[in-house]
PDB file of C-alpha atoms in Angstrom:
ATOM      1  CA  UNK U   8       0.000   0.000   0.000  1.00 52.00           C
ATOM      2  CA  UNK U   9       1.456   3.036  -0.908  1.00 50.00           C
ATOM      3  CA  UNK U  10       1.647   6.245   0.965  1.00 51.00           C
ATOM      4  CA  UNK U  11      -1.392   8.468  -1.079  1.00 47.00           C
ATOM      5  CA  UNK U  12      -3.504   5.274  -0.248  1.00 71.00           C
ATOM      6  CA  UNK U  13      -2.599   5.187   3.273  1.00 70.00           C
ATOM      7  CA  UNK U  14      -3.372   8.488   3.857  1.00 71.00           C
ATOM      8  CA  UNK U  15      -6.709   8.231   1.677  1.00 74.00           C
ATOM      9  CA  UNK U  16      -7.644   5.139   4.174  1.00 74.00           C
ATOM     10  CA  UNK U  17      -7.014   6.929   7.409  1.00 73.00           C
ATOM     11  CA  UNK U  18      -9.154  10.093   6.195  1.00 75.00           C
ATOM     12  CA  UNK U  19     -11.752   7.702   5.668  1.00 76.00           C
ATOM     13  CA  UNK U  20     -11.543   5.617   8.903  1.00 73.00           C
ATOM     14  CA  UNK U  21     -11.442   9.100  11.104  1.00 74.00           C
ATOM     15  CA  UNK U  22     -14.643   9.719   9.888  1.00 74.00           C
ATOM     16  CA  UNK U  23     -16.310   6.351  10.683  1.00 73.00           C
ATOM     17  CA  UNK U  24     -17.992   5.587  14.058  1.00 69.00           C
ATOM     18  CA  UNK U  25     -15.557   3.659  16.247  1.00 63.00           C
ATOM     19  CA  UNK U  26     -17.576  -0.046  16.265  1.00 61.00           C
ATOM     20  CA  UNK U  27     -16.672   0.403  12.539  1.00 69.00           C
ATOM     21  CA  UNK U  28     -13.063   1.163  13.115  1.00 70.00           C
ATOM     22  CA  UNK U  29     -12.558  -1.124  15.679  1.00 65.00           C
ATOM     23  CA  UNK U  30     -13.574  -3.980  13.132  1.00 68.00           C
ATOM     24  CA  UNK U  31     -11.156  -2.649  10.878  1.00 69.00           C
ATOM     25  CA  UNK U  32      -8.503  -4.193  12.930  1.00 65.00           C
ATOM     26  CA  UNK U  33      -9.596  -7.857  11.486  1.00 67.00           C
ATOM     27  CA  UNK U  34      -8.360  -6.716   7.777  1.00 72.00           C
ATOM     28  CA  UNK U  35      -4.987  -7.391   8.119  1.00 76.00           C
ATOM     29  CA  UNK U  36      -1.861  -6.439   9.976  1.00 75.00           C
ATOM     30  CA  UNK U  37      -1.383  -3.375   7.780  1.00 78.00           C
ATOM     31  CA  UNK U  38      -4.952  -2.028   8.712  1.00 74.00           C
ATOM     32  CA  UNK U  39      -4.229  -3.086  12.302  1.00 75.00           C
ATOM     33  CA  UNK U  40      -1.267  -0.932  12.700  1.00 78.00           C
ATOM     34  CA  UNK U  41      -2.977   1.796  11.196  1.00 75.00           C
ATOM     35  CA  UNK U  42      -6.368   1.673  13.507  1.00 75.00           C
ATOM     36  CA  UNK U  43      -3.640   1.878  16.196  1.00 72.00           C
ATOM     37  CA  UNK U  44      -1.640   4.556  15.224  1.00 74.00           C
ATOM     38  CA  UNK U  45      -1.287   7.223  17.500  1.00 70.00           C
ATOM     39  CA  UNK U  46      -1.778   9.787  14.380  1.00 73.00           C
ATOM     40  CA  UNK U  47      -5.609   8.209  13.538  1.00 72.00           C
ATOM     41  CA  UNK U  48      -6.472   8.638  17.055  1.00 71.00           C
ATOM     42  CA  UNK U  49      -5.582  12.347  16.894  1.00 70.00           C
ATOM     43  CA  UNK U  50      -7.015  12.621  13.120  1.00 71.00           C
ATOM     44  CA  UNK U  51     -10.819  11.218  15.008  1.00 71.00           C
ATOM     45  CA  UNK U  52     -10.535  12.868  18.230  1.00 67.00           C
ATOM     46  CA  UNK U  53     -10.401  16.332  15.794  1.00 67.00           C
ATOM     47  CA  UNK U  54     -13.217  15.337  13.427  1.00 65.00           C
ATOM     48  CA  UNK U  55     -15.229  14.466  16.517  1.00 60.00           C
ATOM     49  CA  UNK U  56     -14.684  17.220  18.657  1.00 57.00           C
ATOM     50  CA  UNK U  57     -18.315  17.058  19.846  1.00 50.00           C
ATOM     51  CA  UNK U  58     -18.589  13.625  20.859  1.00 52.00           C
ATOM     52  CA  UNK U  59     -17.903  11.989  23.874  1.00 45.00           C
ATOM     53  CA  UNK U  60     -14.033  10.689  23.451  1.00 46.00           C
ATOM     54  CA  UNK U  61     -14.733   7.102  22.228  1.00 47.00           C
ATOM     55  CA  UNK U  62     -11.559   6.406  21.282  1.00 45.00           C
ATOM     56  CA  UNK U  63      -9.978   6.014  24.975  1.00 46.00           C
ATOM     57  CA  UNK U  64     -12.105   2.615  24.850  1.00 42.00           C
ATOM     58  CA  UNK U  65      -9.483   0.874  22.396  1.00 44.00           C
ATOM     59  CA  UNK U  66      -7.127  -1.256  24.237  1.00 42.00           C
ATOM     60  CA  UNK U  67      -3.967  -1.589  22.196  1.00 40.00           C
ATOM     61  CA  UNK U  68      -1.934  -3.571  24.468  1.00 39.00           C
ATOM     62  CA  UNK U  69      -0.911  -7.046  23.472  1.00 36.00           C
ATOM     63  CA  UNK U  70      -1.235  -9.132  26.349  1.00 34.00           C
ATOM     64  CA  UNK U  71      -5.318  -9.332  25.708  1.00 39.00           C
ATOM     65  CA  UNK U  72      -8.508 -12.094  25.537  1.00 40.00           C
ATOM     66  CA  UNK U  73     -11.706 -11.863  23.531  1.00 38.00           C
ATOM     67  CA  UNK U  74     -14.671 -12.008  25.656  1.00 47.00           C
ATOM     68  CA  UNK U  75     -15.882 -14.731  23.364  1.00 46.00           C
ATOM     69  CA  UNK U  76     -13.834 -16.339  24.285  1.00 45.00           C
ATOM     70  CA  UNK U  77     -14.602 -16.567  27.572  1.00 47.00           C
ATOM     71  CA  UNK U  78     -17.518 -18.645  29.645  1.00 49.00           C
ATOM     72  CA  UNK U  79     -20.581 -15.606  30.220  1.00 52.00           C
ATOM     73  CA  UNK U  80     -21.624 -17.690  33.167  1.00 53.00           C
ATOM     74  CA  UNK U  81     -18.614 -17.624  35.058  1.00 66.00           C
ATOM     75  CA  UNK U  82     -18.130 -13.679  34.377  1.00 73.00           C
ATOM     76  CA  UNK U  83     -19.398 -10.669  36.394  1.00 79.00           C
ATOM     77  CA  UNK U  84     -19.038  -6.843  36.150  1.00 82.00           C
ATOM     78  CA  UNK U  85     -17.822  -5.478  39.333  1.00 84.00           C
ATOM     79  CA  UNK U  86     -16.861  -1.728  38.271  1.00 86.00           C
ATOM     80  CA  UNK U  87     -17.188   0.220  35.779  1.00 82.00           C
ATOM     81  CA  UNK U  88     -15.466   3.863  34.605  1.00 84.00           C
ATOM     82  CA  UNK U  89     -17.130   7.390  32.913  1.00 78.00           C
ATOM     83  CA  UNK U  90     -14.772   6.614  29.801  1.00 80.00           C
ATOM     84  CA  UNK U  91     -16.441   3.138  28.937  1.00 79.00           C
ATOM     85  CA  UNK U  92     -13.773   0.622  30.268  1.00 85.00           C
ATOM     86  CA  UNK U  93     -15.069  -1.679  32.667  1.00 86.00           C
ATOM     87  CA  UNK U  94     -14.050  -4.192  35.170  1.00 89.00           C
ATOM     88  CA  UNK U  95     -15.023  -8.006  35.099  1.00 86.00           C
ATOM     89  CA  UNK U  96     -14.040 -11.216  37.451  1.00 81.00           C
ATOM     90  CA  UNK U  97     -14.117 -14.768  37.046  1.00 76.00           C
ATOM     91  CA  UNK U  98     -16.466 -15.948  39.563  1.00 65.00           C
ATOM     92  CA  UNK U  99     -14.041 -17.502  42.251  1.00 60.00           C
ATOM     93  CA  UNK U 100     -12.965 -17.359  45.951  1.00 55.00           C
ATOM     94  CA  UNK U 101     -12.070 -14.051  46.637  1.00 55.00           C
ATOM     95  CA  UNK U 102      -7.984 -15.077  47.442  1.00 57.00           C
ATOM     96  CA  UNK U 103      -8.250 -16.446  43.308  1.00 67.00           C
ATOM     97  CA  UNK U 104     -10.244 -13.913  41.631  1.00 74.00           C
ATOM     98  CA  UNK U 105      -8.865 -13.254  38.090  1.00 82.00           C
ATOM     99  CA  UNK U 106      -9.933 -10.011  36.978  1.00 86.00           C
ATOM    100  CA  UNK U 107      -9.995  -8.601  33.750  1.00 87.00           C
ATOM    101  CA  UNK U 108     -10.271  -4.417  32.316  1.00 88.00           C
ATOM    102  CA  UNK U 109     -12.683  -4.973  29.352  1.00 84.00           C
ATOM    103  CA  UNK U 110     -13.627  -2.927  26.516  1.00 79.00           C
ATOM    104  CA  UNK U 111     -17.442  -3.272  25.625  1.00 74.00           C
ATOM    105  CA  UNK U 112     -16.905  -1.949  22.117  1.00 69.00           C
ATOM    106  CA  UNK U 113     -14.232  -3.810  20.793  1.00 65.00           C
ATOM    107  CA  UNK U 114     -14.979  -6.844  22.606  1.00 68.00           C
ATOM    108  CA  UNK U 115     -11.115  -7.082  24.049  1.00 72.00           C
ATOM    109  CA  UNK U 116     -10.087  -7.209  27.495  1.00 78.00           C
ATOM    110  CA  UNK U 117      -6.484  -7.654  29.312  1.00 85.00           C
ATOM    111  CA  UNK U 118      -5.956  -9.420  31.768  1.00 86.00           C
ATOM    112  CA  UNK U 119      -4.699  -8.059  35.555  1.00 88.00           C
ATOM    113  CA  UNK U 120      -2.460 -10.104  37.181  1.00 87.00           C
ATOM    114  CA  UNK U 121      -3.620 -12.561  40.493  1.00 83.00           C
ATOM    115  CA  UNK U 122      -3.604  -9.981  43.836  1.00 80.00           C
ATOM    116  CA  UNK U 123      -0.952 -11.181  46.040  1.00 80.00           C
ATOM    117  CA  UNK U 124      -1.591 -12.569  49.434  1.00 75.00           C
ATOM    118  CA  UNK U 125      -2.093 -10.410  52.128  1.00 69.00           C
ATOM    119  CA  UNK U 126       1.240  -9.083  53.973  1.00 65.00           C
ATOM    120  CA  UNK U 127       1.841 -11.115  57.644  1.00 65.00           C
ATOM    121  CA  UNK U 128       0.708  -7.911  59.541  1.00 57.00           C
ATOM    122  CA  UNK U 129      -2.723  -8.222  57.927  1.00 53.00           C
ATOM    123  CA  UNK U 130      -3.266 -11.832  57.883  1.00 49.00           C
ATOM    124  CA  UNK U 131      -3.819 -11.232  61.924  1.00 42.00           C
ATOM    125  CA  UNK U 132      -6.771  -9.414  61.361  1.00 52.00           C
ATOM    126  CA  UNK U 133     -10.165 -10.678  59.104  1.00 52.00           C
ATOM    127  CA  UNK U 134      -9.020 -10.109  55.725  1.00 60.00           C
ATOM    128  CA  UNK U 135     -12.120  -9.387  52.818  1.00 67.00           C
ATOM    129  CA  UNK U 136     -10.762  -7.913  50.024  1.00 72.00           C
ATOM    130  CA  UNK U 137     -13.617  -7.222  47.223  1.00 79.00           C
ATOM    131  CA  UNK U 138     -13.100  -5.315  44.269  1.00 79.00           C
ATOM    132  CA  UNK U 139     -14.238  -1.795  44.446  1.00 82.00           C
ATOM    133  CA  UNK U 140     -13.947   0.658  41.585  1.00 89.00           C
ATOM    134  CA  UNK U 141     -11.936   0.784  38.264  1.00 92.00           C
ATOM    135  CA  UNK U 142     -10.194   4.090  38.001  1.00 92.00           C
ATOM    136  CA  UNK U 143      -8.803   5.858  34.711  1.00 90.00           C
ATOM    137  CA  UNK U 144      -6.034   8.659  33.905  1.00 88.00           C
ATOM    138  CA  UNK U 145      -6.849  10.397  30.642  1.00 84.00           C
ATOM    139  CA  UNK U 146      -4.984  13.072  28.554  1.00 79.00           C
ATOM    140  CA  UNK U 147      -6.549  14.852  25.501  1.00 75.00           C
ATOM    141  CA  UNK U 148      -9.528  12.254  25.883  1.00 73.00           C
ATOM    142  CA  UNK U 149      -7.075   9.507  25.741  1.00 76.00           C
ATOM    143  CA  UNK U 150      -7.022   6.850  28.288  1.00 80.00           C
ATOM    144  CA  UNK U 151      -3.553   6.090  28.935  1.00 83.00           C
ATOM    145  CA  UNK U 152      -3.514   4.253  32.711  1.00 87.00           C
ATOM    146  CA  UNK U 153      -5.962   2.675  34.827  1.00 91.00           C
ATOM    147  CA  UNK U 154      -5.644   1.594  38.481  1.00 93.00           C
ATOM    148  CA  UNK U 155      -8.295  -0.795  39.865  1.00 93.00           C
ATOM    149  CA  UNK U 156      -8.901  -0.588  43.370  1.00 92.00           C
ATOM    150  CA  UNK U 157      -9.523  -3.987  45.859  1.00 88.00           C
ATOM    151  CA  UNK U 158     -10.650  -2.769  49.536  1.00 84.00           C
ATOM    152  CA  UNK U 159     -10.765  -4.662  52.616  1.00 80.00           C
ATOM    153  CA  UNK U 160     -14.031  -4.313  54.034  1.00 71.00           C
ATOM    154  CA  UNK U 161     -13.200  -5.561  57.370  1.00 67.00           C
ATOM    155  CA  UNK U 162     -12.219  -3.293  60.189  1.00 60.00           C
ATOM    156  CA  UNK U 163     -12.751  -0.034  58.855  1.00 63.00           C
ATOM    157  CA  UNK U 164     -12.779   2.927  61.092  1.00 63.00           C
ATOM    158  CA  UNK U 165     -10.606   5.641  60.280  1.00 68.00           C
ATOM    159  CA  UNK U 166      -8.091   3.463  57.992  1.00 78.00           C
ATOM    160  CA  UNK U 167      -9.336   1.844  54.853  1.00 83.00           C
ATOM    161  CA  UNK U 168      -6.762  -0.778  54.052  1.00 83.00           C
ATOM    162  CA  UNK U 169      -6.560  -0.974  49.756  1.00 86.00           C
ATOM    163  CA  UNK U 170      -5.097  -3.486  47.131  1.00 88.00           C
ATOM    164  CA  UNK U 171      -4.208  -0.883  43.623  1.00 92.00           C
ATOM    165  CA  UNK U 172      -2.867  -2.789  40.563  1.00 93.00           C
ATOM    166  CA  UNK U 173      -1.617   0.059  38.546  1.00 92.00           C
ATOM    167  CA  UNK U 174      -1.232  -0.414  34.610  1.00 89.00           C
ATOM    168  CA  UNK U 175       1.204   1.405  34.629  1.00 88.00           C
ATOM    169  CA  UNK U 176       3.746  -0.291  37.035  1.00 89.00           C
ATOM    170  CA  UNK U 177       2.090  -3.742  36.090  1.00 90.00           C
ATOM    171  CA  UNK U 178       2.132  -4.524  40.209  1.00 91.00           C
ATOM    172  CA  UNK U 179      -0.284  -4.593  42.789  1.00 91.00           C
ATOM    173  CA  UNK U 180       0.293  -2.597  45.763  1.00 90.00           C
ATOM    174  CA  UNK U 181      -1.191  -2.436  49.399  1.00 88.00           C
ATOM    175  CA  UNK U 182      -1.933   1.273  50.450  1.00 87.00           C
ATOM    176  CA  UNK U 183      -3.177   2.697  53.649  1.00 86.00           C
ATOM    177  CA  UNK U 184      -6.185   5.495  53.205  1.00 86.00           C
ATOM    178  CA  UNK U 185      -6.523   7.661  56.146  1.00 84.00           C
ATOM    179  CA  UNK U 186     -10.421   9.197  57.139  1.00 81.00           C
ATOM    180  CA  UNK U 187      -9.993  12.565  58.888  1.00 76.00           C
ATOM    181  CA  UNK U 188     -13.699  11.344  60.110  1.00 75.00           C
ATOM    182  CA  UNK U 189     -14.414   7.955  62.429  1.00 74.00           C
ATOM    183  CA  UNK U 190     -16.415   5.441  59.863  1.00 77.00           C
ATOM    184  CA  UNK U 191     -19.052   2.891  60.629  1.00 70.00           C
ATOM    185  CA  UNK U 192     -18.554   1.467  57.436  1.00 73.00           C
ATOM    186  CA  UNK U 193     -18.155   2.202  53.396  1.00 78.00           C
ATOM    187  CA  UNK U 194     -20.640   0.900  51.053  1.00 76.00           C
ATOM    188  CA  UNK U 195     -17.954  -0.688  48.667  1.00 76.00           C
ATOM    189  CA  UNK U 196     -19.836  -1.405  45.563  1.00 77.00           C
ATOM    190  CA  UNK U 197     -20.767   0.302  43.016  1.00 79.00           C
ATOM    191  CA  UNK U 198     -18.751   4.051  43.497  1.00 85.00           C
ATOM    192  CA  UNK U 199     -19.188   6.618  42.208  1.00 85.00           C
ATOM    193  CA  UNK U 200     -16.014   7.535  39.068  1.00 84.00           C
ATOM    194  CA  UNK U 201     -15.061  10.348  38.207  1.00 85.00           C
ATOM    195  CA  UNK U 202     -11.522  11.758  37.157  1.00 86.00           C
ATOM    196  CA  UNK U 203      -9.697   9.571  38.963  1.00 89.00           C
ATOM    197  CA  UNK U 204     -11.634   9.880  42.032  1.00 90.00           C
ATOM    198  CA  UNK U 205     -13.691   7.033  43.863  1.00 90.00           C
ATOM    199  CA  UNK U 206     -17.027   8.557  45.574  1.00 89.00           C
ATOM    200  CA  UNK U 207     -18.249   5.649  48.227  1.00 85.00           C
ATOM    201  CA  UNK U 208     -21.626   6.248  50.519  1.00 84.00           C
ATOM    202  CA  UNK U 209     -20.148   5.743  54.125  1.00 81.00           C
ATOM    203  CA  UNK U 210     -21.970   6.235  57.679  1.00 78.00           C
ATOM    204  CA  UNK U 211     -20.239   7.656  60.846  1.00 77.00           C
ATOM    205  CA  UNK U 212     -19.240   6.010  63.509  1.00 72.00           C
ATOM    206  CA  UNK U 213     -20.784   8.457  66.033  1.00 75.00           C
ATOM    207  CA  UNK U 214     -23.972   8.143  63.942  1.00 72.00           C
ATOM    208  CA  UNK U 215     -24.550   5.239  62.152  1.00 69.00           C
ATOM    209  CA  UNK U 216     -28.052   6.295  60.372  1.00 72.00           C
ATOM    210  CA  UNK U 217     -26.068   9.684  59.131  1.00 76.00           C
ATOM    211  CA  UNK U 218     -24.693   8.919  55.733  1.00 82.00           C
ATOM    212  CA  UNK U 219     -21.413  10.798  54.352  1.00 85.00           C
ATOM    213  CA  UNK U 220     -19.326  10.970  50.684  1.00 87.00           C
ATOM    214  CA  UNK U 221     -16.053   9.380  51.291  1.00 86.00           C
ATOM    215  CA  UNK U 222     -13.815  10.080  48.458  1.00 87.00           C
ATOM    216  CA  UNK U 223     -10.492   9.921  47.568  1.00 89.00           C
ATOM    217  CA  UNK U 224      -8.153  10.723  44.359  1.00 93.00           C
ATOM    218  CA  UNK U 225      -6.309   7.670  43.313  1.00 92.00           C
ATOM    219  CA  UNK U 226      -3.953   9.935  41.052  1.00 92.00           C
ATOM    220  CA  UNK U 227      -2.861  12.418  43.873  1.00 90.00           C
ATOM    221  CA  UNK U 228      -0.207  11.772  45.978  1.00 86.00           C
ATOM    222  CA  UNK U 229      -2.366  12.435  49.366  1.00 87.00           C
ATOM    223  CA  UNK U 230      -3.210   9.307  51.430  1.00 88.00           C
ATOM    224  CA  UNK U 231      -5.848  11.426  53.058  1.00 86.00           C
ATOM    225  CA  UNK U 232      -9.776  10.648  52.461  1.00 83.00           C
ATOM    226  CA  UNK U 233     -12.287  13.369  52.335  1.00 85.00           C
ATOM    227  CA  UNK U 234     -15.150  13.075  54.303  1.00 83.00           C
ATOM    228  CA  UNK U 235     -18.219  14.963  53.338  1.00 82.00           C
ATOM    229  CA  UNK U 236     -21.818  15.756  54.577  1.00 82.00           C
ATOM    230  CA  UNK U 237     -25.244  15.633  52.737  1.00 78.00           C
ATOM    231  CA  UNK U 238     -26.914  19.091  52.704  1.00 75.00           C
ATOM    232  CA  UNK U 239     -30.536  19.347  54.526  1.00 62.00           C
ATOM    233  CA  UNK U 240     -29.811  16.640  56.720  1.00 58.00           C
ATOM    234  CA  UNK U 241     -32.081  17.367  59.488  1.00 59.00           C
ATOM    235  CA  UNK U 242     -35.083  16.400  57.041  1.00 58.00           C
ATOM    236  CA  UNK U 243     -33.113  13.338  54.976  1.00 55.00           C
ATOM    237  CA  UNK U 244     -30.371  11.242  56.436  1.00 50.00           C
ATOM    238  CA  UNK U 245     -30.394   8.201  54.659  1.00 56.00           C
ATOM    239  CA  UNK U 246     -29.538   8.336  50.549  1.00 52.00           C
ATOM    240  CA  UNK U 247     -29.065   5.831  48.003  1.00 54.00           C
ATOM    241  CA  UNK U 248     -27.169   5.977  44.704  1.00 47.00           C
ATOM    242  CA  UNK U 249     -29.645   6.539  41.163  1.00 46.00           C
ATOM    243  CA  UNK U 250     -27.261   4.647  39.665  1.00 47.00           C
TER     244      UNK U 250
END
């Protein structure tokens, strides 16, 4: 393929909806490379300035599994993002959970690495790690890292005790979260995403009907939590998601 023809084709992919591109990819390896290119994703994302930034959905990593090929009915969503990614588990024992970030569109997934064992100074204590939230980092409506985010739902007061495998790094990672508030207990499932951030319903310890926001920036460098109230909460105290 020469280079007029090459740059005919990628005019003509930018302006296709991404399902359409994304199938592209089964040509050949020379159409592959191109629906991959980093100069195609910039050619769409400035023909389709007005739409939400589909393109951050395309995993181009190469350690990756069609969901096809996959059994359904040992598969579960357990968290998804605001760019389209989600996260999905083979049903298992918690300690041998494989998870998997998937891409609805394209139908590709990669898979995260096993969570290690807990370290000796947690294996004292109850131990219930459950996956939480799926967390992106994007740049010029690119998705270019993800971190998903395990929590122990045992014990928590004012620490919340957190298994992070980062894409980036390609490890898992115990970290400490610190609640400037005293916690009943988090609602893990289902958070709120957005930016980066995880927004959890929590209750406080002093109060256990009085719900709170507990929230916390997995891209900052703060191991702090924030801790916010509910307006008008004389007249409503208890809230649930509309998700």
């Amino acid at each position: 393929m020469n280079c007029l023809n090459v740059d005919l084709l990628e005019i003509i992919l930018a302006r296709l909806p991404i399902k359409s591109i994304t199938t592209c990819n089964l040509v050949c390896k020379e159409w592959k490379s191109i629906v991959e290119s980093e100069f195609l994703r910039e050619l769409f994302l400035s023909h389709h300035k007005k739409s939400h930034s589909s393109w951050s959905l395309i995993c181009t990593e190469s350690k990756k599994e069609v969901l096809d090929h996959l059994k359904y009915n040992t598969l579960r969503v357990v968290a998804h993002t605001d760019v389209g990614l989600i996260l999905i588990c083979l049903k298992s024992h918690y300690l041998r959970r494989t998870y998997y970030v998937a891409n609805p569109i394209s139908r590709q997934c990669v898979e995260i690495p096993r969570p290690p064992p807990p370290p000796p100074a947690t294996r004292l204590r109850i131990f219930r790690p459950v996956p939480s939230g799926l967390v992106t980092k994007v740049e010029n409506g690119v998705v270019i890292g993800y971190k998903v985010v395990v929590m122990n739902t045992s014990n928590i007061i004012d620490v919340i005790t957190l298994l992070i495998y980062s894409s980036e790094t390609g490890l898992w990672g115990f970290t400490t979260l610190h609640s400037s508030l005293l916690l009943r207990r988090i609602v893990w499932h289902n958070p709120v995403n957005v930016n980066g951030s995880l927004y959890w319903l929590g209750n406080k310890q002093c109060n256990p009907a009085i719900q709170v926001v507990v929230s916390h920036d997995f891209y900052a460098e703060s191991d702090l939590c924030q801790v916010l109230d509910f307006p008008d909460l004389d007249n409503k105290a208890d809230f649930k998601s509309s998700k």
